[in-house]
Amino acid sequence: MSMIFFACVVRVRDGLPLSASTDFHFNQDFLECRKRLKALSSILAQYPSRGTAKGRDLSIHFLSSGDIACMAICSSNYSTIMAFCFLEELQWEFAASYDTTSISLASRPYAFLEFDNVIQKVKCHFNCASGSQMKANWEKIEEELKFRPPVQLKLEDTELMNGITNGGHAGVHVEVGKLLLRTGDSRLPEPDFRVTPLGILSLVLNIMCGALNLIRGVHLAEYSFQEDHEGIGNVIAFFLPFLACVFQCYLYLFYSSARKVKTFVLFFSVCLCNIYLYGLRNLWQIAFHIGVASLSSYQILTRQLMEKQPDCGV
């Protein structure tokens, strides 16, 4: 099938992955291609701005500009022009979202993991679109590739030369047409989150607060719908913190874009609802619920990404 399988954004000077699509294929050829893409990303500074590494079934395309480079793994029969149209749009979107200072200061892999949403959106668009649907951009890229064709690399019969220096010399010339690839790492390090004991405690307390809100809300709803319809506001004030607790657990366990905004919205929802419930809850109960929400928000905002260690063969 002619399509784009994987895309990522890396920093040119050191190959640090800044963001990547999170859909994975476990075909052996694809995993081998991912390994080769990682090796290539660390030596992009030695190549021109555009390049293509052709393989039998899969190809790697890359486009560098300034501090960043966008890379993609496509089926070998996927149009080279379409691949570079895709990379150019991806590069434009990333440059519009992040400034050069943030990119330069990034110190950990996948520092801009939330950009995955944009990668997925653009990738889906190009996998479903045809050349005629993006005629203007197609003609522009086609003209540029004729004037300045991408460097052609080979995926087979190559050896790794990942920034090797020889004695006191500054560097080693990399022959155009050969991609140097021997590495024990079979794939890019996948982003993962570090779970702490305090984080687990915040999850347990959040679940408990959610359960309390749900139970009180259900009991109050039964009474309100039968006798006192004026108590509907209190029912809503119990159910909203319940939903907030559920979403706080989700934000802690899974990565989400605009995490800070969502966290603050959920925290203030819990605070406002508990203040509204003053009278049905005493001050100690309100303080407990707000305290748990504060702890959960802090854990969500401070939870760090960690990089899985590569399994290096000796």
PDB file of C-alpha atoms in Angstrom:
ATOM      1  CA  MET A   1       0.000   0.000   0.000  1.00  0.00           C
ATOM      2  CA  SER A   2       1.298   3.459  -0.945  1.00  0.00           C
ATOM      3  CA  MET A   3       1.327   5.513   2.267  1.00  0.00           C
ATOM      4  CA  ILE A   4       3.252   7.322   5.009  1.00  0.00           C
ATOM      5  CA  PHE A   5       3.860   4.996   7.968  1.00  0.00           C
ATOM      6  CA  PHE A   6       5.843   7.080  10.426  1.00  0.00           C
ATOM      7  CA  ALA A   7       7.035  10.653  10.906  1.00  0.00           C
ATOM      8  CA  CYS A   8       9.185  12.485  13.422  1.00  0.00           C
ATOM      9  CA  VAL A   9      10.824  15.836  14.098  1.00  0.00           C
ATOM     10  CA  VAL A  10      14.451  15.880  15.272  1.00  0.00           C
ATOM     11  CA  ARG A  11      17.030  18.514  16.155  1.00  0.00           C
ATOM     12  CA  VAL A  12      19.662  18.674  13.418  1.00  0.00           C
ATOM     13  CA  ARG A  13      22.780  19.317  15.500  1.00  0.00           C
ATOM     14  CA  ASP A  14      22.507  16.167  17.646  1.00  0.00           C
ATOM     15  CA  GLY A  15      19.593  14.127  16.306  1.00  0.00           C
ATOM     16  CA  LEU A  16      17.534  14.593  19.502  1.00  0.00           C
ATOM     17  CA  PRO A  17      13.944  13.444  18.759  1.00  0.00           C
ATOM     18  CA  LEU A  18      11.563  16.312  19.558  1.00  0.00           C
ATOM     19  CA  SER A  19       8.276  14.667  18.574  1.00  0.00           C
ATOM     20  CA  ALA A  20       7.087  11.596  16.694  1.00  0.00           C
ATOM     21  CA  SER A  21       3.922   9.844  15.623  1.00  0.00           C
ATOM     22  CA  THR A  22       2.822   7.263  18.184  1.00  0.00           C
ATOM     23  CA  ASP A  23       1.317   4.640  15.914  1.00  0.00           C
ATOM     24  CA  PHE A  24       3.646   1.666  15.699  1.00  0.00           C
ATOM     25  CA  HIS A  25       4.009  -1.163  13.218  1.00  0.00           C
ATOM     26  CA  PHE A  26       5.738  -4.323  14.367  1.00  0.00           C
ATOM     27  CA  ASN A  27       6.736  -5.643  10.965  1.00  0.00           C
ATOM     28  CA  GLN A  28      10.439  -6.557  11.084  1.00  0.00           C
ATOM     29  CA  ASP A  29      11.252  -4.522   7.971  1.00  0.00           C
ATOM     30  CA  PHE A  30       9.619  -1.465   9.535  1.00  0.00           C
ATOM     31  CA  LEU A  31      11.511  -1.882  12.823  1.00  0.00           C
ATOM     32  CA  GLU A  32      14.763  -2.206  10.896  1.00  0.00           C
ATOM     33  CA  CYS A  33      13.911   0.955   8.977  1.00  0.00           C
ATOM     34  CA  ARG A  34      13.225   2.763  12.276  1.00  0.00           C
ATOM     35  CA  LYS A  35      16.665   1.704  13.469  1.00  0.00           C
ATOM     36  CA  ARG A  36      18.208   3.144  10.327  1.00  0.00           C
ATOM     37  CA  LEU A  37      16.198   6.348  10.609  1.00  0.00           C
ATOM     38  CA  LYS A  38      17.570   6.849  14.114  1.00  0.00           C
ATOM     39  CA  ALA A  39      21.149   6.371  12.885  1.00  0.00           C
ATOM     40  CA  LEU A  40      20.562   8.802  10.025  1.00  0.00           C
ATOM     41  CA  SER A  41      19.003  11.431  12.319  1.00  0.00           C
ATOM     42  CA  SER A  42      22.251  11.744  14.301  1.00  0.00           C
ATOM     43  CA  ILE A  43      24.308  12.673  11.200  1.00  0.00           C
ATOM     44  CA  LEU A  44      21.837  14.889   9.336  1.00  0.00           C
ATOM     45  CA  ALA A  45      24.105  17.901   9.748  1.00  0.00           C
ATOM     46  CA  GLN A  46      26.497  16.253   7.267  1.00  0.00           C
ATOM     47  CA  TYR A  47      23.888  16.084   4.494  1.00  0.00           C
ATOM     48  CA  PRO A  48      22.113  18.618   2.262  1.00  0.00           C
ATOM     49  CA  SER A  49      18.659  19.833   3.299  1.00  0.00           C
ATOM     50  CA  ARG A  50      16.777  17.166   1.334  1.00  0.00           C
ATOM     51  CA  GLY A  51      17.488  13.475   1.103  1.00  0.00           C
ATOM     52  CA  THR A  52      15.952  10.090   0.350  1.00  0.00           C
ATOM     53  CA  ALA A  53      17.169   6.683   1.474  1.00  0.00           C
ATOM     54  CA  LYS A  54      15.573   4.116  -0.786  1.00  0.00           C
ATOM     55  CA  GLY A  55      14.891   0.546   0.252  1.00  0.00           C
ATOM     56  CA  ARG A  56      13.136  -2.384  -1.365  1.00  0.00           C
ATOM     57  CA  ASP A  57       9.811  -1.920   0.462  1.00  0.00           C
ATOM     58  CA  LEU A  58      10.329   1.192   2.600  1.00  0.00           C
ATOM     59  CA  SER A  59      12.056   4.532   2.097  1.00  0.00           C
ATOM     60  CA  ILE A  60      13.200   7.291   4.430  1.00  0.00           C
ATOM     61  CA  HIS A  61      12.775  10.929   3.394  1.00  0.00           C
ATOM     62  CA  PHE A  62      14.146  13.895   5.335  1.00  0.00           C
ATOM     63  CA  LEU A  63      13.901  17.676   5.075  1.00  0.00           C
ATOM     64  CA  SER A  64      16.160  19.946   7.146  1.00  0.00           C
ATOM     65  CA  SER A  65      15.739  23.644   7.768  1.00  0.00           C
ATOM     66  CA  GLY A  66      17.514  25.617  10.465  1.00  0.00           C
ATOM     67  CA  ASP A  67      17.526  23.769  13.777  1.00  0.00           C
ATOM     68  CA  ILE A  68      15.021  21.048  12.900  1.00  0.00           C
ATOM     69  CA  ALA A  69      14.555  18.240  10.433  1.00  0.00           C
ATOM     70  CA  CYS A  70      11.381  16.346   9.609  1.00  0.00           C
ATOM     71  CA  MET A  71      11.737  12.679   8.697  1.00  0.00           C
ATOM     72  CA  ALA A  72       9.274  10.130   7.372  1.00  0.00           C
ATOM     73  CA  ILE A  73       9.129   6.432   6.604  1.00  0.00           C
ATOM     74  CA  CYS A  74       6.993   5.748   3.528  1.00  0.00           C
ATOM     75  CA  SER A  75       6.340   2.795   1.291  1.00  0.00           C
ATOM     76  CA  SER A  76       8.861   2.750  -1.562  1.00  0.00           C
ATOM     77  CA  ASN A  77       6.140   3.307  -4.157  1.00  0.00           C
ATOM     78  CA  TYR A  78       4.902   6.452  -2.373  1.00  0.00           C
ATOM     79  CA  SER A  79       5.461   9.563  -4.479  1.00  0.00           C
ATOM     80  CA  THR A  80       8.690  11.361  -3.578  1.00  0.00           C
ATOM     81  CA  ILE A  81       7.033  14.693  -4.385  1.00  0.00           C
ATOM     82  CA  MET A  82       4.131  13.912  -2.042  1.00  0.00           C
ATOM     83  CA  ALA A  83       6.580  12.845   0.672  1.00  0.00           C
ATOM     84  CA  PHE A  84       8.391  16.185   0.520  1.00  0.00           C
ATOM     85  CA  CYS A  85       5.065  18.060   0.384  1.00  0.00           C
ATOM     86  CA  PHE A  86       4.194  16.257   3.610  1.00  0.00           C
ATOM     87  CA  LEU A  87       7.554  17.049   5.237  1.00  0.00           C
ATOM     88  CA  GLU A  88       7.370  20.712   4.238  1.00  0.00           C
ATOM     89  CA  GLU A  89       3.903  21.118   5.742  1.00  0.00           C
ATOM     90  CA  LEU A  90       5.028  19.315   8.901  1.00  0.00           C
ATOM     91  CA  GLN A  91       8.049  21.574   9.169  1.00  0.00           C
ATOM     92  CA  TRP A  92       5.930  24.689   8.698  1.00  0.00           C
ATOM     93  CA  GLU A  93       3.487  23.558  11.417  1.00  0.00           C
ATOM     94  CA  PHE A  94       6.314  22.819  13.874  1.00  0.00           C
ATOM     95  CA  ALA A  95       8.091  26.121  13.206  1.00  0.00           C
ATOM     96  CA  ALA A  96       4.792  27.962  13.738  1.00  0.00           C
ATOM     97  CA  SER A  97       4.252  26.183  17.079  1.00  0.00           C
ATOM     98  CA  TYR A  98       7.702  26.414  18.705  1.00  0.00           C
ATOM     99  CA  ASP A  99      10.422  29.067  18.675  1.00  0.00           C
ATOM    100  CA  THR A 100      14.120  28.424  18.095  1.00  0.00           C
ATOM    101  CA  THR A 101      14.964  29.118  21.745  1.00  0.00           C
ATOM    102  CA  SER A 102      12.680  26.339  22.984  1.00  0.00           C
ATOM    103  CA  ILE A 103      14.132  23.961  20.414  1.00  0.00           C
ATOM    104  CA  SER A 104      17.727  24.821  21.362  1.00  0.00           C
ATOM    105  CA  LEU A 105      17.046  24.445  25.098  1.00  0.00           C
ATOM    106  CA  ALA A 106      15.266  21.077  24.791  1.00  0.00           C
ATOM    107  CA  SER A 107      17.279  18.600  26.848  1.00  0.00           C
ATOM    108  CA  ARG A 108      15.182  15.422  26.832  1.00  0.00           C
ATOM    109  CA  PRO A 109      13.740  13.310  24.030  1.00  0.00           C
ATOM    110  CA  TYR A 110      10.179  14.092  22.916  1.00  0.00           C
ATOM    111  CA  ALA A 111      10.108  17.479  24.659  1.00  0.00           C
ATOM    112  CA  PHE A 112       7.283  18.481  22.295  1.00  0.00           C
ATOM    113  CA  LEU A 113       5.358  15.218  22.425  1.00  0.00           C
ATOM    114  CA  GLU A 114       2.002  17.026  22.149  1.00  0.00           C
ATOM    115  CA  PHE A 115       2.914  17.886  18.538  1.00  0.00           C
ATOM    116  CA  ASP A 116       2.048  14.251  17.776  1.00  0.00           C
ATOM    117  CA  ASN A 117      -1.566  15.382  17.330  1.00  0.00           C
ATOM    118  CA  VAL A 118      -0.511  17.612  14.433  1.00  0.00           C
ATOM    119  CA  ILE A 119       1.686  14.881  12.917  1.00  0.00           C
ATOM    120  CA  GLN A 120      -1.226  12.434  12.980  1.00  0.00           C
ATOM    121  CA  LYS A 121      -3.591  14.972  11.425  1.00  0.00           C
ATOM    122  CA  VAL A 122      -1.215  15.915   8.590  1.00  0.00           C
ATOM    123  CA  LYS A 123      -0.221  12.284   7.992  1.00  0.00           C
ATOM    124  CA  CYS A 124      -3.845  11.199   7.736  1.00  0.00           C
ATOM    125  CA  HIS A 125      -4.558  14.063   5.326  1.00  0.00           C
ATOM    126  CA  PHE A 126      -1.698  13.088   3.004  1.00  0.00           C
ATOM    127  CA  ASN A 127      -2.504   9.372   3.170  1.00  0.00           C
ATOM    128  CA  CYS A 128      -6.038  10.144   2.011  1.00  0.00           C
ATOM    129  CA  ALA A 129      -5.232  12.913  -0.485  1.00  0.00           C
ATOM    130  CA  SER A 130      -4.096  12.657  -4.099  1.00  0.00           C
ATOM    131  CA  GLY A 131      -1.651  14.816  -6.046  1.00  0.00           C
ATOM    132  CA  SER A 132      -4.472  16.587  -7.881  1.00  0.00           C
ATOM    133  CA  GLN A 133      -5.976  17.706  -4.546  1.00  0.00           C
ATOM    134  CA  MET A 134      -2.836  19.675  -3.670  1.00  0.00           C
ATOM    135  CA  LYS A 135      -1.833  20.755  -7.151  1.00  0.00           C
ATOM    136  CA  ALA A 136      -0.299  24.108  -6.175  1.00  0.00           C
ATOM    137  CA  ASN A 137       2.048  22.700  -3.547  1.00  0.00           C
ATOM    138  CA  TRP A 138       2.783  19.672  -5.745  1.00  0.00           C
ATOM    139  CA  GLU A 139       3.969  21.870  -8.633  1.00  0.00           C
ATOM    140  CA  LYS A 140       6.093  24.020  -6.292  1.00  0.00           C
ATOM    141  CA  ILE A 141       7.876  21.034  -4.738  1.00  0.00           C
ATOM    142  CA  GLU A 142       8.254  19.334  -8.121  1.00  0.00           C
ATOM    143  CA  GLU A 143      10.003  22.423  -9.495  1.00  0.00           C
ATOM    144  CA  GLU A 144      12.274  22.659  -6.437  1.00  0.00           C
ATOM    145  CA  LEU A 145      13.233  18.968  -6.686  1.00  0.00           C
ATOM    146  CA  LYS A 146      14.124  19.409 -10.369  1.00  0.00           C
ATOM    147  CA  PHE A 147      16.299  22.409  -9.571  1.00  0.00           C
ATOM    148  CA  ARG A 148      17.842  20.854  -6.451  1.00  0.00           C
ATOM    149  CA  PRO A 149      17.197  17.086  -6.304  1.00  0.00           C
ATOM    150  CA  PRO A 150      17.447  15.327  -2.929  1.00  0.00           C
ATOM    151  CA  VAL A 151      20.616  13.444  -2.114  1.00  0.00           C
ATOM    152  CA  GLN A 152      20.130   9.733  -2.778  1.00  0.00           C
ATOM    153  CA  LEU A 153      21.163   7.275  -0.073  1.00  0.00           C
ATOM    154  CA  LYS A 154      21.128   3.482   0.124  1.00  0.00           C
ATOM    155  CA  LEU A 155      19.754   1.453   3.000  1.00  0.00           C
ATOM    156  CA  GLU A 156      21.605  -1.732   2.136  1.00  0.00           C
ATOM    157  CA  ASP A 157      25.326  -2.598   2.292  1.00  0.00           C
ATOM    158  CA  THR A 158      26.210   0.215   4.660  1.00  0.00           C
ATOM    159  CA  GLU A 159      28.141   0.693   7.900  1.00  0.00           C
ATOM    160  CA  LEU A 160      27.567   3.064  10.771  1.00  0.00           C
ATOM    161  CA  MET A 161      29.653   6.227  10.876  1.00  0.00           C
ATOM    162  CA  ASN A 162      27.862   8.274  13.510  1.00  0.00           C
ATOM    163  CA  GLY A 163      30.021  11.395  13.880  1.00  0.00           C
ATOM    164  CA  ILE A 164      33.284   9.455  14.160  1.00  0.00           C
ATOM    165  CA  THR A 165      36.459  11.517  14.264  1.00  0.00           C
ATOM    166  CA  ASN A 166      39.839  10.247  13.124  1.00  0.00           C
ATOM    167  CA  GLY A 167      42.749  11.256  15.380  1.00  0.00           C
ATOM    168  CA  GLY A 168      43.013  15.030  15.552  1.00  0.00           C
ATOM    169  CA  HIS A 169      40.939  15.617  12.404  1.00  0.00           C
ATOM    170  CA  ALA A 170      37.686  17.530  12.719  1.00  0.00           C
ATOM    171  CA  GLY A 171      35.518  14.886  11.094  1.00  0.00           C
ATOM    172  CA  VAL A 172      35.164  12.281   8.417  1.00  0.00           C
ATOM    173  CA  HIS A 173      33.638  12.895   5.016  1.00  0.00           C
ATOM    174  CA  VAL A 174      30.488  10.868   4.479  1.00  0.00           C
ATOM    175  CA  GLU A 175      30.165   9.587   0.939  1.00  0.00           C
ATOM    176  CA  VAL A 176      26.908  10.665  -0.657  1.00  0.00           C
ATOM    177  CA  GLY A 177      24.921   7.613  -1.610  1.00  0.00           C
ATOM    178  CA  LYS A 178      25.791   5.573   1.483  1.00  0.00           C
ATOM    179  CA  LEU A 179      23.881   5.574   4.757  1.00  0.00           C
ATOM    180  CA  LEU A 180      25.913   4.260   7.656  1.00  0.00           C
ATOM    181  CA  LEU A 181      23.932   2.014   9.825  1.00  0.00           C
ATOM    182  CA  ARG A 182      25.022  -0.525  12.431  1.00  0.00           C
ATOM    183  CA  THR A 183      23.320  -0.154  15.827  1.00  0.00           C
ATOM    184  CA  GLY A 184      22.022  -2.430  18.534  1.00  0.00           C
ATOM    185  CA  ASP A 185      18.939  -0.283  19.139  1.00  0.00           C
ATOM    186  CA  SER A 186      16.007  -1.641  17.151  1.00  0.00           C
ATOM    187  CA  ARG A 187      13.786   1.418  17.477  1.00  0.00           C
ATOM    188  CA  LEU A 188      13.604   4.985  18.696  1.00  0.00           C
ATOM    189  CA  PRO A 189      13.269   5.232  22.504  1.00  0.00           C
ATOM    190  CA  GLU A 190       9.568   5.389  23.249  1.00  0.00           C
ATOM    191  CA  PRO A 191       8.261   8.107  25.557  1.00  0.00           C
ATOM    192  CA  ASP A 192       7.201   6.891  28.959  1.00  0.00           C
ATOM    193  CA  PHE A 193       6.075   8.541  32.188  1.00  0.00           C
ATOM    194  CA  ARG A 194       7.732   8.183  35.577  1.00  0.00           C
ATOM    195  CA  VAL A 195       5.288   7.009  38.276  1.00  0.00           C
ATOM    196  CA  THR A 196       6.082   7.998  41.861  1.00  0.00           C
ATOM    197  CA  PRO A 197       4.651   6.747  45.187  1.00  0.00           C
ATOM    198  CA  LEU A 198       3.149  10.207  45.765  1.00  0.00           C
ATOM    199  CA  GLY A 199       1.528   9.975  42.344  1.00  0.00           C
ATOM    200  CA  ILE A 200      -0.021   6.626  43.229  1.00  0.00           C
ATOM    201  CA  LEU A 201      -1.300   8.143  46.499  1.00  0.00           C
ATOM    202  CA  SER A 202      -2.883  11.009  44.563  1.00  0.00           C
ATOM    203  CA  LEU A 203      -4.629   8.482  42.291  1.00  0.00           C
ATOM    204  CA  VAL A 204      -6.018   6.547  45.269  1.00  0.00           C
ATOM    205  CA  LEU A 205      -7.250   9.723  46.997  1.00  0.00           C
ATOM    206  CA  ASN A 206      -8.722  11.000  43.734  1.00  0.00           C
ATOM    207  CA  ILE A 207     -10.657   7.757  43.222  1.00  0.00           C
ATOM    208  CA  MET A 208     -11.922   7.968  46.810  1.00  0.00           C
ATOM    209  CA  CYS A 209     -13.059  11.599  46.371  1.00  0.00           C
ATOM    210  CA  GLY A 210     -14.718  10.725  43.068  1.00  0.00           C
ATOM    211  CA  ALA A 211     -16.581   7.844  44.688  1.00  0.00           C
ATOM    212  CA  LEU A 212     -17.755  10.073  47.566  1.00  0.00           C
ATOM    213  CA  ASN A 213     -18.998  12.709  45.120  1.00  0.00           C
ATOM    214  CA  LEU A 214     -20.807  10.115  43.038  1.00  0.00           C
ATOM    215  CA  ILE A 215     -22.518   8.482  46.046  1.00  0.00           C
ATOM    216  CA  ARG A 216     -23.619  11.810  47.532  1.00  0.00           C
ATOM    217  CA  GLY A 217     -24.765  13.019  44.126  1.00  0.00           C
ATOM    218  CA  VAL A 218     -26.854   9.908  43.414  1.00  0.00           C
ATOM    219  CA  HIS A 219     -28.535  10.012  46.828  1.00  0.00           C
ATOM    220  CA  LEU A 220     -29.276  13.718  46.509  1.00  0.00           C
ATOM    221  CA  ALA A 221     -30.575  13.230  42.969  1.00  0.00           C
ATOM    222  CA  GLU A 222     -33.091  10.617  44.140  1.00  0.00           C
ATOM    223  CA  TYR A 223     -34.432  13.044  46.754  1.00  0.00           C
ATOM    224  CA  SER A 224     -34.356  16.101  44.482  1.00  0.00           C
ATOM    225  CA  PHE A 225     -36.234  14.515  41.584  1.00  0.00           C
ATOM    226  CA  GLN A 226     -38.929  13.203  43.910  1.00  0.00           C
ATOM    227  CA  GLU A 227     -39.478  16.107  46.299  1.00  0.00           C
ATOM    228  CA  ASP A 228     -37.186  19.122  46.004  1.00  0.00           C
ATOM    229  CA  HIS A 229     -36.443  20.185  42.426  1.00  0.00           C
ATOM    230  CA  GLU A 230     -34.526  23.181  43.743  1.00  0.00           C
ATOM    231  CA  GLY A 231     -31.698  20.860  44.765  1.00  0.00           C
ATOM    232  CA  ILE A 232     -30.682  20.164  41.144  1.00  0.00           C
ATOM    233  CA  GLY A 233     -27.824  22.659  41.459  1.00  0.00           C
ATOM    234  CA  ASN A 234     -26.379  20.680  44.379  1.00  0.00           C
ATOM    235  CA  VAL A 235     -26.645  17.451  42.380  1.00  0.00           C
ATOM    236  CA  ILE A 236     -24.674  19.024  39.541  1.00  0.00           C
ATOM    237  CA  ALA A 237     -22.138  20.353  42.065  1.00  0.00           C
ATOM    238  CA  PHE A 238     -21.522  16.762  43.226  1.00  0.00           C
ATOM    239  CA  PHE A 239     -21.368  15.217  39.743  1.00  0.00           C
ATOM    240  CA  LEU A 240     -18.957  17.791  38.282  1.00  0.00           C
ATOM    241  CA  PRO A 241     -16.198  17.060  40.852  1.00  0.00           C
ATOM    242  CA  PHE A 242     -16.780  13.338  40.227  1.00  0.00           C
ATOM    243  CA  LEU A 243     -16.088  13.861  36.523  1.00  0.00           C
ATOM    244  CA  ALA A 244     -13.149  16.124  37.387  1.00  0.00           C
ATOM    245  CA  CYS A 245     -11.631  13.375  39.533  1.00  0.00           C
ATOM    246  CA  VAL A 246     -11.995  10.868  36.678  1.00  0.00           C
ATOM    247  CA  PHE A 247     -10.308  13.219  34.205  1.00  0.00           C
ATOM    248  CA  GLN A 248      -7.528  14.046  36.679  1.00  0.00           C
ATOM    249  CA  CYS A 249      -6.738  10.344  36.918  1.00  0.00           C
ATOM    250  CA  TYR A 250      -6.723  10.153  33.123  1.00  0.00           C
ATOM    251  CA  LEU A 251      -4.373  13.142  32.783  1.00  0.00           C
ATOM    252  CA  TYR A 252      -1.967  11.577  35.268  1.00  0.00           C
ATOM    253  CA  LEU A 253      -1.950   8.172  33.588  1.00  0.00           C
ATOM    254  CA  PHE A 254      -1.941   9.271  29.932  1.00  0.00           C
ATOM    255  CA  TYR A 255      -0.343  12.091  28.014  1.00  0.00           C
ATOM    256  CA  SER A 256      -2.707  14.719  26.626  1.00  0.00           C
ATOM    257  CA  SER A 257      -2.188  17.913  24.651  1.00  0.00           C
ATOM    258  CA  ALA A 258      -2.841  21.218  26.477  1.00  0.00           C
ATOM    259  CA  ARG A 259      -2.280  19.342  29.726  1.00  0.00           C
ATOM    260  CA  LYS A 260      -1.687  22.489  31.817  1.00  0.00           C
ATOM    261  CA  VAL A 261      -4.900  24.171  30.684  1.00  0.00           C
ATOM    262  CA  LYS A 262      -6.988  21.054  31.309  1.00  0.00           C
ATOM    263  CA  THR A 263      -5.404  20.561  34.734  1.00  0.00           C
ATOM    264  CA  PHE A 264      -6.189  24.118  35.866  1.00  0.00           C
ATOM    265  CA  VAL A 265      -9.765  23.922  34.524  1.00  0.00           C
ATOM    266  CA  LEU A 266     -10.385  20.690  36.450  1.00  0.00           C
ATOM    267  CA  PHE A 267      -8.805  22.071  39.632  1.00  0.00           C
ATOM    268  CA  PHE A 268     -10.882  25.262  39.616  1.00  0.00           C
ATOM    269  CA  SER A 269     -14.027  23.216  38.861  1.00  0.00           C
ATOM    270  CA  VAL A 270     -13.427  21.134  41.985  1.00  0.00           C
ATOM    271  CA  CYS A 271     -12.787  24.275  44.064  1.00  0.00           C
ATOM    272  CA  LEU A 272     -15.873  26.151  42.855  1.00  0.00           C
ATOM    273  CA  CYS A 273     -18.197  23.161  43.246  1.00  0.00           C
ATOM    274  CA  ASN A 274     -16.989  22.439  46.776  1.00  0.00           C
ATOM    275  CA  ILE A 275     -17.394  26.079  47.777  1.00  0.00           C
ATOM    276  CA  TYR A 276     -20.922  25.954  46.313  1.00  0.00           C
ATOM    277  CA  LEU A 277     -21.626  22.889  48.472  1.00  0.00           C
ATOM    278  CA  TYR A 278     -20.781  24.714  51.718  1.00  0.00           C
ATOM    279  CA  GLY A 279     -23.561  23.748  54.081  1.00  0.00           C
ATOM    280  CA  LEU A 280     -23.874  20.219  52.729  1.00  0.00           C
ATOM    281  CA  ARG A 281     -20.163  19.832  53.478  1.00  0.00           C
ATOM    282  CA  ASN A 282     -18.270  21.316  56.420  1.00  0.00           C
ATOM    283  CA  LEU A 283     -15.007  23.218  56.098  1.00  0.00           C
ATOM    284  CA  TRP A 284     -12.855  20.166  56.843  1.00  0.00           C
ATOM    285  CA  GLN A 285     -14.539  18.146  54.083  1.00  0.00           C
ATOM    286  CA  ILE A 286     -14.166  21.008  51.603  1.00  0.00           C
ATOM    287  CA  ALA A 287     -10.495  21.433  52.561  1.00  0.00           C
ATOM    288  CA  PHE A 288      -9.909  17.691  52.093  1.00  0.00           C
ATOM    289  CA  HIS A 289     -11.426  17.618  48.583  1.00  0.00           C
ATOM    290  CA  ILE A 290      -9.581  20.764  47.493  1.00  0.00           C
ATOM    291  CA  GLY A 291      -6.355  19.413  49.007  1.00  0.00           C
ATOM    292  CA  VAL A 292      -6.653  16.162  47.034  1.00  0.00           C
ATOM    293  CA  ALA A 293      -7.381  18.133  43.856  1.00  0.00           C
ATOM    294  CA  SER A 294      -4.285  20.284  44.538  1.00  0.00           C
ATOM    295  CA  LEU A 295      -2.096  17.211  45.053  1.00  0.00           C
ATOM    296  CA  SER A 296      -3.423  15.580  41.879  1.00  0.00           C
ATOM    297  CA  SER A 297      -2.885  18.760  39.850  1.00  0.00           C
ATOM    298  CA  TYR A 298       0.664  19.091  41.145  1.00  0.00           C
ATOM    299  CA  GLN A 299       1.431  15.461  40.262  1.00  0.00           C
ATOM    300  CA  ILE A 300       0.009  15.883  36.756  1.00  0.00           C
ATOM    301  CA  LEU A 301       2.015  19.052  36.076  1.00  0.00           C
ATOM    302  CA  THR A 302       5.304  17.759  37.512  1.00  0.00           C
ATOM    303  CA  ARG A 303       5.200  14.236  36.151  1.00  0.00           C
ATOM    304  CA  GLN A 304       8.325  13.777  34.076  1.00  0.00           C
ATOM    305  CA  LEU A 305       8.921  11.944  30.847  1.00  0.00           C
ATOM    306  CA  MET A 306      11.638   9.358  31.023  1.00  0.00           C
ATOM    307  CA  GLU A 307      13.400   7.717  28.168  1.00  0.00           C
ATOM    308  CA  LYS A 308      13.464   3.947  28.026  1.00  0.00           C
ATOM    309  CA  GLN A 309      17.022   2.718  27.920  1.00  0.00           C
ATOM    310  CA  PRO A 310      18.043   1.194  24.613  1.00  0.00           C
ATOM    311  CA  ASP A 311      18.741  -2.502  24.552  1.00  0.00           C
ATOM    312  CA  CYS A 312      22.283  -2.367  23.170  1.00  0.00           C
ATOM    313  CA  GLY A 313      23.849  -5.544  21.963  1.00  0.00           C
ATOM    314  CA  VAL A 314      27.570  -6.122  22.525  1.00  0.00           C
TER     315      VAL A 314
END
